[in-house]
Amino acid sequence: MTESNFDVTVIKEENKDEALKQFRLHVIQGLSRPQKQLSSMYFYDDVGSELFAQIMDLEEYYLTGCEMEILRTHSKAIVENHLGDVSDSEIINVIELGAGDGRKTRVFLTALVIAGVKFEYIPIDISYRAMTLLGKSLEHHFERDALSVHGIVAEYIEGIRFVVDSRPRKSLVLFLGSSLGNFSKSGGVAFLREIGSTLKQGDLFMIGTDLKKNPEMTLRAYSDSLGVTRKFNLNLLSRMNRELGTTFDLKKFKHYASYDPMDGTAVSYLISTEKQTVYMNTSGATGNGDEPERHEFVFEAYEAIHTESSRKYTVESMHSALNSIGFAVQETYYDSQHWFADTVAKVV
Ligand code: AVJ
């Protein structure tokens, strides 16, 4: 990127061949299990990212609107309450994990600018393309000199480690949008623990979490009436057809979402509406001269592929989790309906 106020450091070089190989292996393994599954990580190719942007605009997908309201209403207080003691000469790192198109971040960054906090905004994303798009969107919304941005293309933890090592300042890490919800319960806790142990004592962490609520509401967020989430889920099949040469017939699969109120998880599936066999030819795809392989995946009528779990939280559970793994919860901010929460915690 050539703009003087927007630099990018690439830590993890994108290796297209390697990524494709990983994807293929993931699909072979996931679809060969007795209970078929694919990772929601693979939703986000260009088409999927655009569909997710459409999901964020849906009335029924209340998460984005709620967190936007929290940031609009409370950003000023968040800055005063948690960054009030930062001295005038000090520059802080504002690190964001997976900023997406930056529409929420913009609100918070504006509050920092208005409060006169000196900071470098450091988004971390594994996709170089996503980083480029975020840069464009920020350039569109901020004056060139108002913001200093340094994107890091990396996995989250290695990105944070790089920032802490190369910029020994106070850090605030943002992890918004309830993205933690895609982790398993133990995987999520392990991830938070790793963030805490990578940061320095006194650093800050702000995490957005969708809260347990009327299950009908949660369910509607994942089976919207316009069918955008359906398209988003089915795009995983199109993506496999495009990139891996699989033979999925999208007419023979349906999107199905359910909500388990006991463990607070919205679960998305793709369900085969008839008995069928789907093929994947890997001829030449490995490029290493191996014999071409042909995989087949047999689907029984109404057999499901698990594609995503989106965990919902109680504020109490979030607080006790954070407090037990090296953070001290400072404050939680809510939207007016208490459907979503942003919690600020300090590394102890
Ligand atoms: C981006 C992971 C927070 O789980 O709510 C939206 C993704 N999936 N609709 C979520 C998603 C279906 C979203 N996260």
mmCIF file of C-alpha atoms and ligand atoms in Angstrom:
data_model
loop_
_atom_site.group_PDB
_atom_site.id
_atom_site.type_symbol
_atom_site.label_atom_id
_atom_site.label_comp_id
_atom_site.label_asym_id
_atom_site.label_seq_id
_atom_site.Cartn_x
_atom_site.Cartn_y
_atom_site.Cartn_z
ATOM 1 C CA MET A 1 0.000 0.000 0.000
ATOM 2 C CA THR A 2 1.455 3.310 -1.017
ATOM 3 C CA GLU A 3 -0.435 5.706 1.252
ATOM 4 C CA SER A 4 2.024 7.059 3.756
ATOM 5 C CA ASN A 5 -0.247 6.494 6.716
ATOM 6 C CA PHE A 6 -1.135 2.927 5.836
ATOM 7 C CA ASP A 7 1.595 0.301 5.988
ATOM 8 C CA VAL A 8 1.288 -3.445 5.996
ATOM 9 C CA THR A 9 3.663 -6.038 7.386
ATOM 10 C CA VAL A 10 3.216 -9.534 6.073
ATOM 11 C CA ILE A 11 4.366 -12.078 8.637
ATOM 12 C CA LYS A 12 2.625 -15.065 7.225
ATOM 13 C CA GLU A 13 3.263 -15.164 3.487
ATOM 14 C CA GLU A 14 0.125 -16.456 1.761
ATOM 15 C CA ASN A 15 0.982 -19.643 -0.049
ATOM 16 C CA LYS A 16 -1.911 -20.356 -2.399
ATOM 17 C CA ASP A 17 -0.860 -23.919 -3.250
ATOM 18 C CA GLU A 18 -0.337 -24.797 0.388
ATOM 19 C CA ALA A 19 -3.659 -23.228 1.409
ATOM 20 C CA LEU A 20 -5.477 -25.171 -1.295
ATOM 21 C CA LYS A 21 -3.823 -28.394 -0.168
ATOM 22 C CA GLN A 22 -4.902 -27.715 3.427
ATOM 23 C CA PHE A 23 -8.446 -26.987 2.296
ATOM 24 C CA ARG A 24 -8.618 -30.223 0.297
ATOM 25 C CA LEU A 25 -7.257 -32.261 3.198
ATOM 26 C CA HIS A 26 -9.732 -30.594 5.547
ATOM 27 C CA VAL A 27 -12.644 -31.465 3.236
ATOM 28 C CA ILE A 28 -11.534 -35.088 2.765
ATOM 29 C CA GLN A 29 -11.193 -35.563 6.509
ATOM 30 C CA GLY A 30 -14.341 -33.643 7.436
ATOM 31 C CA LEU A 31 -16.585 -35.437 4.959
ATOM 32 C CA SER A 32 -15.193 -38.897 5.748
ATOM 33 C CA ARG A 33 -16.205 -38.761 9.390
ATOM 34 C CA PRO A 34 -19.301 -40.580 10.622
ATOM 35 C CA GLN A 35 -20.648 -37.136 11.523
ATOM 36 C CA LYS A 36 -19.658 -34.913 8.627
ATOM 37 C CA GLN A 37 -18.247 -31.480 9.391
ATOM 38 C CA LEU A 38 -16.517 -28.554 7.721
ATOM 39 C CA SER A 39 -14.970 -25.556 9.430
ATOM 40 C CA SER A 40 -16.726 -22.173 9.351
ATOM 41 C CA MET A 41 -13.233 -20.777 8.723
ATOM 42 C CA TYR A 42 -13.778 -21.634 5.054
ATOM 43 C CA PHE A 43 -16.894 -19.472 4.649
ATOM 44 C CA TYR A 44 -14.844 -16.390 3.934
ATOM 45 C CA ASP A 45 -13.695 -16.431 0.333
ATOM 46 C CA ASP A 46 -14.546 -13.258 -1.645
ATOM 47 C CA VAL A 47 -18.151 -14.338 -2.228
ATOM 48 C CA GLY A 48 -18.567 -15.434 1.401
ATOM 49 C CA SER A 49 -17.103 -12.209 2.774
ATOM 50 C CA GLU A 50 -19.539 -10.195 0.658
ATOM 51 C CA LEU A 51 -22.433 -12.354 1.878
ATOM 52 C CA PHE A 52 -21.313 -11.862 5.475
ATOM 53 C CA ALA A 53 -21.348 -8.091 4.908
ATOM 54 C CA GLN A 54 -24.981 -8.508 3.753
ATOM 55 C CA ILE A 55 -25.759 -10.567 6.859
ATOM 56 C CA MET A 56 -24.473 -7.725 9.049
ATOM 57 C CA ASP A 57 -27.049 -5.433 7.420
ATOM 58 C CA LEU A 58 -29.970 -7.744 8.231
ATOM 59 C CA GLU A 59 -32.467 -6.665 10.854
ATOM 60 C CA GLU A 60 -32.673 -10.271 12.053
ATOM 61 C CA TYR A 61 -28.895 -10.474 12.505
ATOM 62 C CA TYR A 62 -29.119 -8.156 15.509
ATOM 63 C CA LEU A 63 -25.491 -8.679 16.612
ATOM 64 C CA THR A 64 -23.916 -6.010 14.398
ATOM 65 C CA GLY A 65 -26.536 -3.347 15.126
ATOM 66 C CA CYS A 66 -26.293 -3.979 18.863
ATOM 67 C CA GLU A 67 -22.524 -3.732 18.974
ATOM 68 C CA MET A 68 -22.662 -0.653 16.760
ATOM 69 C CA GLU A 69 -25.044 0.915 19.291
ATOM 70 C CA ILE A 70 -22.689 0.013 22.144
ATOM 71 C CA LEU A 71 -19.756 1.650 20.381
ATOM 72 C CA ARG A 72 -21.770 4.736 19.383
ATOM 73 C CA THR A 73 -23.130 5.172 22.897
ATOM 74 C CA HIS A 74 -20.171 4.172 25.041
ATOM 75 C CA SER A 75 -16.935 4.724 23.100
ATOM 76 C CA LYS A 76 -16.357 8.061 24.813
ATOM 77 C CA ALA A 77 -16.822 6.476 28.244
ATOM 78 C CA ILE A 78 -14.679 3.485 27.295
ATOM 79 C CA VAL A 79 -11.831 5.784 26.314
ATOM 80 C CA GLU A 80 -12.211 7.915 29.468
ATOM 81 C CA ASN A 81 -12.609 4.973 31.854
ATOM 82 C CA HIS A 82 -9.803 2.792 30.578
ATOM 83 C CA LEU A 83 -7.381 5.100 28.782
ATOM 84 C CA GLY A 84 -7.844 8.171 30.941
ATOM 85 C CA ASP A 85 -4.495 7.635 32.643
ATOM 86 C CA VAL A 86 -2.497 7.492 29.400
ATOM 87 C CA SER A 87 -0.145 10.480 29.377
ATOM 88 C CA ASP A 88 -0.291 13.075 26.601
ATOM 89 C CA SER A 89 3.050 12.044 25.148
ATOM 90 C CA GLU A 90 2.386 8.312 25.190
ATOM 91 C CA ILE A 91 1.429 6.452 22.011
ATOM 92 C CA ILE A 92 -0.591 3.263 22.426
ATOM 93 C CA ASN A 93 -1.143 0.237 20.192
ATOM 94 C CA VAL A 94 -4.789 -0.302 19.251
ATOM 95 C CA ILE A 95 -4.677 -3.841 17.925
ATOM 96 C CA GLU A 96 -7.731 -5.391 16.293
ATOM 97 C CA LEU A 97 -8.254 -9.077 15.561
ATOM 98 C CA GLY A 98 -10.304 -9.557 12.375
ATOM 99 C CA ALA A 99 -11.612 -6.051 11.722
ATOM 100 C CA GLY A 100 -13.699 -7.089 8.703
ATOM 101 C CA ASP A 101 -14.768 -4.001 6.779
ATOM 102 C CA GLY A 102 -14.029 -1.788 9.787
ATOM 103 C CA ARG A 103 -17.509 -0.313 10.107
ATOM 104 C CA LYS A 104 -17.597 -0.841 13.885
ATOM 105 C CA THR A 105 -13.976 0.021 14.487
ATOM 106 C CA ARG A 106 -14.452 3.351 12.748
ATOM 107 C CA VAL A 107 -16.785 4.480 15.498
ATOM 108 C CA PHE A 108 -14.318 3.583 18.226
ATOM 109 C CA LEU A 109 -11.310 5.054 16.417
ATOM 110 C CA THR A 110 -13.198 8.303 15.937
ATOM 111 C CA ALA A 111 -13.781 8.489 19.705
ATOM 112 C CA LEU A 112 -10.053 7.993 20.301
ATOM 113 C CA VAL A 113 -9.197 10.745 17.846
ATOM 114 C CA ILE A 114 -11.710 13.138 19.446
ATOM 115 C CA ALA A 115 -10.378 12.351 22.934
ATOM 116 C CA GLY A 116 -6.897 13.232 21.699
ATOM 117 C CA VAL A 117 -5.430 9.816 22.462
ATOM 118 C CA LYS A 118 -2.264 9.174 20.452
ATOM 119 C CA PHE A 119 -2.363 5.703 18.946
ATOM 120 C CA GLU A 120 -1.332 3.477 16.118
ATOM 121 C CA TYR A 121 -4.165 1.333 14.775
ATOM 122 C CA ILE A 122 -2.892 -2.172 14.087
ATOM 123 C CA PRO A 123 -5.431 -4.540 12.500
ATOM 124 C CA ILE A 124 -4.378 -8.188 12.272
ATOM 125 C CA ASP A 125 -5.896 -10.419 9.616
ATOM 126 C CA ILE A 126 -4.778 -13.599 7.896
ATOM 127 C CA SER A 127 -6.032 -12.358 4.520
ATOM 128 C CA TYR A 128 -3.948 -9.806 2.641
ATOM 129 C CA ARG A 129 -6.947 -8.975 0.511
ATOM 130 C CA ALA A 130 -9.148 -8.297 3.546
ATOM 131 C CA MET A 131 -6.399 -6.022 4.856
ATOM 132 C CA THR A 132 -6.291 -4.095 1.584
ATOM 133 C CA LEU A 133 -10.059 -3.602 1.618
ATOM 134 C CA LEU A 134 -9.966 -2.415 5.239
ATOM 135 C CA GLY A 135 -7.226 0.065 4.335
ATOM 136 C CA LYS A 136 -9.333 1.459 1.494
ATOM 137 C CA SER A 137 -12.358 1.824 3.752
ATOM 138 C CA LEU A 138 -10.333 3.654 6.430
ATOM 139 C CA GLU A 139 -8.770 5.958 3.862
ATOM 140 C CA HIS A 140 -12.249 6.776 2.664
ATOM 141 C CA HIS A 141 -13.471 7.715 6.150
ATOM 142 C CA PHE A 142 -10.507 9.433 7.783
ATOM 143 C CA GLU A 143 -8.304 12.343 6.812
ATOM 144 C CA ARG A 144 -4.899 11.116 5.775
ATOM 145 C CA ASP A 145 -3.132 12.482 8.850
ATOM 146 C CA ALA A 146 -5.849 11.697 11.373
ATOM 147 C CA LEU A 147 -4.923 8.049 11.641
ATOM 148 C CA SER A 148 -1.748 6.012 11.619
ATOM 149 C CA VAL A 149 -2.476 2.469 10.475
ATOM 150 C CA HIS A 150 -0.159 -0.495 10.320
ATOM 151 C CA GLY A 151 -1.831 -3.724 9.215
ATOM 152 C CA ILE A 152 -0.326 -7.085 10.086
ATOM 153 C CA VAL A 153 -1.062 -10.092 7.867
ATOM 154 C CA ALA A 154 -0.675 -12.992 10.270
ATOM 155 C CA GLU A 155 -2.423 -15.456 12.537
ATOM 156 C CA TYR A 156 -3.806 -13.591 15.555
ATOM 157 C CA ILE A 157 -1.376 -14.724 18.249
ATOM 158 C CA GLU A 158 1.751 -14.427 16.114
ATOM 159 C CA GLY A 159 0.537 -10.981 15.038
ATOM 160 C CA ILE A 160 0.079 -9.828 18.652
ATOM 161 C CA ARG A 161 3.510 -11.210 19.540
ATOM 162 C CA PHE A 162 5.043 -9.248 16.656
ATOM 163 C CA VAL A 163 3.370 -6.019 17.790
ATOM 164 C CA VAL A 164 4.384 -6.457 21.424
ATOM 165 C CA ASP A 165 7.991 -7.159 20.405
ATOM 166 C CA SER A 166 8.304 -4.403 17.787
ATOM 167 C CA ARG A 167 6.291 -1.707 19.606
ATOM 168 C CA PRO A 168 6.924 -1.841 23.349
ATOM 169 C CA ARG A 169 4.021 0.394 24.330
ATOM 170 C CA LYS A 170 0.737 -0.075 26.140
ATOM 171 C CA SER A 171 -1.642 -2.163 24.003
ATOM 172 C CA LEU A 172 -5.399 -2.384 23.710
ATOM 173 C CA VAL A 173 -6.624 -5.468 21.838
ATOM 174 C CA LEU A 174 -10.100 -5.410 20.260
ATOM 175 C CA PHE A 175 -11.857 -8.687 19.493
ATOM 176 C CA LEU A 176 -15.351 -7.638 18.448
ATOM 177 C CA GLY A 177 -18.392 -9.176 16.766
ATOM 178 C CA SER A 178 -18.686 -12.253 19.015
ATOM 179 C CA SER A 179 -16.115 -13.978 16.839
ATOM 180 C CA LEU A 180 -15.075 -16.001 19.872
ATOM 181 C CA GLY A 181 -18.403 -17.780 19.426
ATOM 182 C CA ASN A 182 -17.004 -19.915 16.608
ATOM 183 C CA PHE A 183 -14.499 -21.539 18.983
ATOM 184 C CA SER A 184 -15.341 -24.604 21.048
ATOM 185 C CA LYS A 185 -15.783 -23.816 24.734
ATOM 186 C CA SER A 186 -12.317 -25.035 25.722
ATOM 187 C CA GLY A 187 -10.719 -23.747 22.505
ATOM 188 C CA GLY A 188 -12.099 -20.279 23.200
ATOM 189 C CA VAL A 189 -10.760 -20.214 26.745
ATOM 190 C CA ALA A 190 -7.354 -21.430 25.528
ATOM 191 C CA PHE A 191 -7.313 -18.688 22.890
ATOM 192 C CA LEU A 192 -8.138 -15.964 25.429
ATOM 193 C CA ARG A 193 -5.485 -17.313 27.775
ATOM 194 C CA GLU A 194 -2.933 -17.113 24.965
ATOM 195 C CA ILE A 195 -3.880 -13.510 24.232
ATOM 196 C CA GLY A 196 -3.396 -12.663 27.909
ATOM 197 C CA SER A 197 -0.025 -14.355 28.155
ATOM 198 C CA THR A 198 1.224 -12.674 24.958
ATOM 199 C CA LEU A 199 0.299 -9.187 26.200
ATOM 200 C CA LYS A 200 2.027 -7.248 28.981
ATOM 201 C CA GLN A 201 0.732 -6.550 32.452
ATOM 202 C CA GLY A 202 -1.628 -3.579 32.372
ATOM 203 C CA ASP A 203 -2.549 -4.038 28.714
ATOM 204 C CA LEU A 204 -6.245 -3.950 27.854
ATOM 205 C CA PHE A 205 -8.550 -6.347 26.056
ATOM 206 C CA MET A 206 -12.052 -5.576 24.790
ATOM 207 C CA ILE A 207 -14.188 -8.494 23.661
ATOM 208 C CA GLY A 208 -17.654 -8.448 22.086
ATOM 209 C CA THR A 209 -19.977 -11.319 22.939
ATOM 210 C CA ASP A 210 -23.500 -12.140 21.895
ATOM 211 C CA LEU A 211 -25.609 -12.882 24.964
ATOM 212 C CA LYS A 212 -28.084 -15.660 25.666
ATOM 213 C CA LYS A 213 -31.578 -14.371 24.960
ATOM 214 C CA ASN A 214 -34.970 -15.514 23.697
ATOM 215 C CA PRO A 215 -33.966 -18.568 21.643
ATOM 216 C CA GLU A 216 -36.428 -17.651 18.856
ATOM 217 C CA MET A 217 -34.494 -14.447 18.299
ATOM 218 C CA THR A 218 -31.145 -16.139 18.181
ATOM 219 C CA LEU A 219 -32.478 -18.764 15.810
ATOM 220 C CA ARG A 220 -33.842 -16.121 13.421
ATOM 221 C CA ALA A 221 -30.413 -14.489 13.285
ATOM 222 C CA TYR A 222 -29.117 -17.702 11.690
ATOM 223 C CA SER A 223 -32.096 -18.471 9.459
ATOM 224 C CA ASP A 224 -33.100 -15.054 8.161
ATOM 225 C CA SER A 225 -36.209 -14.564 6.072
ATOM 226 C CA LEU A 226 -34.322 -13.189 3.041
ATOM 227 C CA GLY A 227 -32.193 -16.326 2.871
ATOM 228 C CA VAL A 228 -28.846 -14.520 3.003
ATOM 229 C CA THR A 229 -27.503 -16.880 5.677
ATOM 230 C CA ARG A 230 -28.705 -19.779 3.552
ATOM 231 C CA LYS A 231 -26.647 -18.441 0.632
ATOM 232 C CA PHE A 232 -23.696 -17.850 2.959
ATOM 233 C CA ASN A 233 -23.779 -21.450 4.155
ATOM 234 C CA LEU A 234 -24.363 -22.945 0.678
ATOM 235 C CA ASN A 235 -21.460 -20.873 -0.687
ATOM 236 C CA LEU A 236 -19.187 -23.329 1.107
ATOM 237 C CA LEU A 237 -20.362 -25.969 -1.386
ATOM 238 C CA SER A 238 -19.866 -23.609 -4.359
ATOM 239 C CA ARG A 239 -16.426 -22.732 -3.051
ATOM 240 C CA MET A 240 -15.459 -26.415 -2.936
ATOM 241 C CA ASN A 241 -16.794 -26.831 -6.480
ATOM 242 C CA ARG A 242 -14.764 -23.826 -7.653
ATOM 243 C CA GLU A 243 -11.527 -24.552 -5.849
ATOM 244 C CA LEU A 244 -11.483 -28.306 -5.376
ATOM 245 C CA GLY A 245 -13.530 -29.488 -8.336
ATOM 246 C CA THR A 246 -16.160 -31.210 -6.200
ATOM 247 C CA THR A 247 -19.527 -32.043 -7.748
ATOM 248 C CA PHE A 248 -21.962 -30.626 -5.176
ATOM 249 C CA ASP A 249 -25.399 -29.932 -6.618
ATOM 250 C CA LEU A 250 -26.623 -26.989 -4.533
ATOM 251 C CA LYS A 251 -30.239 -27.857 -5.269
ATOM 252 C CA LYS A 252 -29.788 -31.074 -3.307
ATOM 253 C CA PHE A 253 -28.655 -29.427 -0.075
ATOM 254 C CA LYS A 254 -30.521 -27.211 2.333
ATOM 255 C CA HIS A 255 -29.414 -24.784 4.999
ATOM 256 C CA TYR A 256 -30.690 -25.645 8.457
ATOM 257 C CA ALA A 257 -29.998 -23.779 11.685
ATOM 258 C CA SER A 258 -30.905 -24.782 15.213
ATOM 259 C CA TYR A 259 -30.320 -23.354 18.658
ATOM 260 C CA ASP A 260 -29.436 -25.346 21.751
ATOM 261 C CA PRO A 261 -30.518 -23.231 24.716
ATOM 262 C CA MET A 262 -28.731 -25.512 27.174
ATOM 263 C CA ASP A 263 -25.219 -24.775 26.018
ATOM 264 C CA GLY A 264 -26.227 -21.572 24.229
ATOM 265 C CA THR A 265 -25.066 -22.498 20.767
ATOM 266 C CA ALA A 266 -26.575 -21.662 17.386
ATOM 267 C CA VAL A 267 -25.595 -24.466 15.017
ATOM 268 C CA SER A 268 -25.684 -24.379 11.217
ATOM 269 C CA TYR A 269 -25.875 -27.416 8.983
ATOM 270 C CA LEU A 270 -26.036 -28.260 5.302
ATOM 271 C CA ILE A 271 -28.414 -31.155 4.827
ATOM 272 C CA SER A 272 -28.466 -33.522 1.882
ATOM 273 C CA THR A 273 -32.087 -33.757 0.785
ATOM 274 C CA GLU A 274 -31.572 -37.164 -0.888
ATOM 275 C CA LYS A 275 -29.187 -40.079 -1.010
ATOM 276 C CA GLN A 276 -26.371 -39.041 -3.296
ATOM 277 C CA THR A 277 -22.663 -39.356 -3.979
ATOM 278 C CA VAL A 278 -20.422 -36.323 -4.428
ATOM 279 C CA TYR A 279 -17.051 -36.663 -6.125
ATOM 280 C CA MET A 280 -13.779 -34.863 -5.800
ATOM 281 C CA ASN A 281 -11.091 -35.347 -8.419
ATOM 282 C CA THR A 282 -7.642 -34.370 -7.297
ATOM 283 C CA SER A 283 -5.907 -35.175 -10.586
ATOM 284 C CA GLY A 284 -2.883 -32.967 -10.931
ATOM 285 C CA ALA A 285 -3.987 -30.854 -7.986
ATOM 286 C CA THR A 286 -1.112 -31.915 -5.761
ATOM 287 C CA GLY A 287 1.393 -31.113 -8.476
ATOM 288 C CA ASN A 288 3.804 -33.633 -7.005
ATOM 289 C CA GLY A 289 3.371 -36.313 -9.622
ATOM 290 C CA ASP A 290 1.273 -38.551 -7.380
ATOM 291 C CA GLU A 291 -1.329 -40.777 -8.949
ATOM 292 C CA PRO A 292 -4.540 -38.792 -9.445
ATOM 293 C CA GLU A 293 -6.939 -39.538 -6.608
ATOM 294 C CA ARG A 294 -10.687 -39.594 -6.786
ATOM 295 C CA HIS A 295 -12.617 -39.256 -3.571
ATOM 296 C CA GLU A 296 -16.267 -39.945 -3.138
ATOM 297 C CA PHE A 297 -18.515 -38.832 -0.358
ATOM 298 C CA VAL A 298 -21.740 -40.708 0.153
ATOM 299 C CA PHE A 299 -24.665 -38.825 1.663
ATOM 300 C CA GLU A 300 -27.694 -40.640 3.007
ATOM 301 C CA ALA A 301 -31.045 -38.902 2.661
ATOM 302 C CA TYR A 302 -31.149 -36.054 5.220
ATOM 303 C CA GLU A 303 -27.615 -36.614 6.401
ATOM 304 C CA ALA A 304 -26.112 -33.370 7.740
ATOM 305 C CA ILE A 305 -22.787 -31.582 7.501
ATOM 306 C CA HIS A 306 -22.049 -29.439 10.556
ATOM 307 C CA THR A 307 -20.661 -26.139 9.260
ATOM 308 C CA GLU A 308 -20.758 -23.686 12.160
ATOM 309 C CA SER A 309 -21.378 -23.231 15.864
ATOM 310 C CA SER A 310 -21.959 -19.723 17.190
ATOM 311 C CA ARG A 311 -21.736 -19.720 20.965
ATOM 312 C CA LYS A 312 -23.763 -17.316 23.123
ATOM 313 C CA TYR A 313 -22.665 -16.233 26.567
ATOM 314 C CA THR A 314 -23.854 -14.938 29.880
ATOM 315 C CA VAL A 315 -21.956 -11.944 31.195
ATOM 316 C CA GLU A 316 -21.249 -13.860 34.405
ATOM 317 C CA SER A 317 -19.646 -16.763 32.554
ATOM 318 C CA MET A 318 -17.540 -14.375 30.493
ATOM 319 C CA HIS A 319 -16.398 -12.537 33.596
ATOM 320 C CA SER A 320 -15.431 -15.644 35.510
ATOM 321 C CA ALA A 321 -13.643 -17.089 32.477
ATOM 322 C CA LEU A 322 -11.599 -13.906 31.983
ATOM 323 C CA ASN A 323 -10.871 -13.505 35.690
ATOM 324 C CA SER A 324 -9.637 -17.093 35.946
ATOM 325 C CA ILE A 325 -7.130 -16.866 33.080
ATOM 326 C CA GLY A 326 -5.000 -13.834 33.780
ATOM 327 C CA PHE A 327 -7.354 -10.918 33.204
ATOM 328 C CA ALA A 328 -9.178 -8.612 35.606
ATOM 329 C CA VAL A 329 -12.564 -7.558 34.246
ATOM 330 C CA GLN A 330 -12.929 -3.786 34.383
ATOM 331 C CA GLU A 331 -16.360 -3.056 32.950
ATOM 332 C CA THR A 332 -19.024 -4.399 30.609
ATOM 333 C CA TYR A 333 -20.940 -2.168 28.203
ATOM 334 C CA TYR A 334 -24.370 -3.067 26.805
ATOM 335 C CA ASP A 335 -26.787 -2.009 24.100
ATOM 336 C CA SER A 336 -30.125 -0.701 25.346
ATOM 337 C CA GLN A 337 -31.755 -4.147 25.038
ATOM 338 C CA HIS A 338 -28.903 -6.022 26.737
ATOM 339 C CA TRP A 339 -28.622 -8.373 23.784
ATOM 340 C CA PHE A 340 -24.892 -7.933 23.295
ATOM 341 C CA ALA A 341 -21.952 -7.016 25.522
ATOM 342 C CA ASP A 342 -18.511 -5.539 25.150
ATOM 343 C CA THR A 343 -16.290 -6.347 28.104
ATOM 344 C CA VAL A 344 -13.048 -4.553 28.924
ATOM 345 C CA ALA A 345 -10.474 -6.489 30.915
ATOM 346 C CA LYS A 346 -6.948 -5.715 32.052
ATOM 347 C CA VAL A 347 -4.021 -8.112 31.864
ATOM 348 C CA VAL A 348 -2.805 -8.875 35.405
HETATM 349 C C1 AVJ B 1 -18.631 -13.655 12.405
HETATM 350 C C2 AVJ B 1 -18.579 -15.651 13.669
HETATM 351 C C3 AVJ B 1 -19.567 -13.701 14.594
HETATM 352 O O1 AVJ B 1 -21.258 -16.621 14.249
HETATM 353 O O2 AVJ B 1 -22.590 -14.920 14.262
HETATM 354 C C4 AVJ B 1 -23.184 -15.033 10.797
HETATM 355 C C5 AVJ B 1 -20.755 -15.579 11.513
HETATM 356 N N1 AVJ B 1 -22.578 -17.072 10.635
HETATM 357 N N2 AVJ B 1 -24.227 -15.755 10.329
HETATM 358 C C6 AVJ B 1 -21.603 -15.521 13.836
HETATM 359 C C7 AVJ B 1 -22.138 -15.875 10.991
HETATM 360 C C8 AVJ B 1 -23.851 -16.989 10.215
HETATM 361 C C9 AVJ B 1 -20.746 -14.813 12.797
HETATM 362 N N3 AVJ B 1 -19.397 -14.477 13.344
#
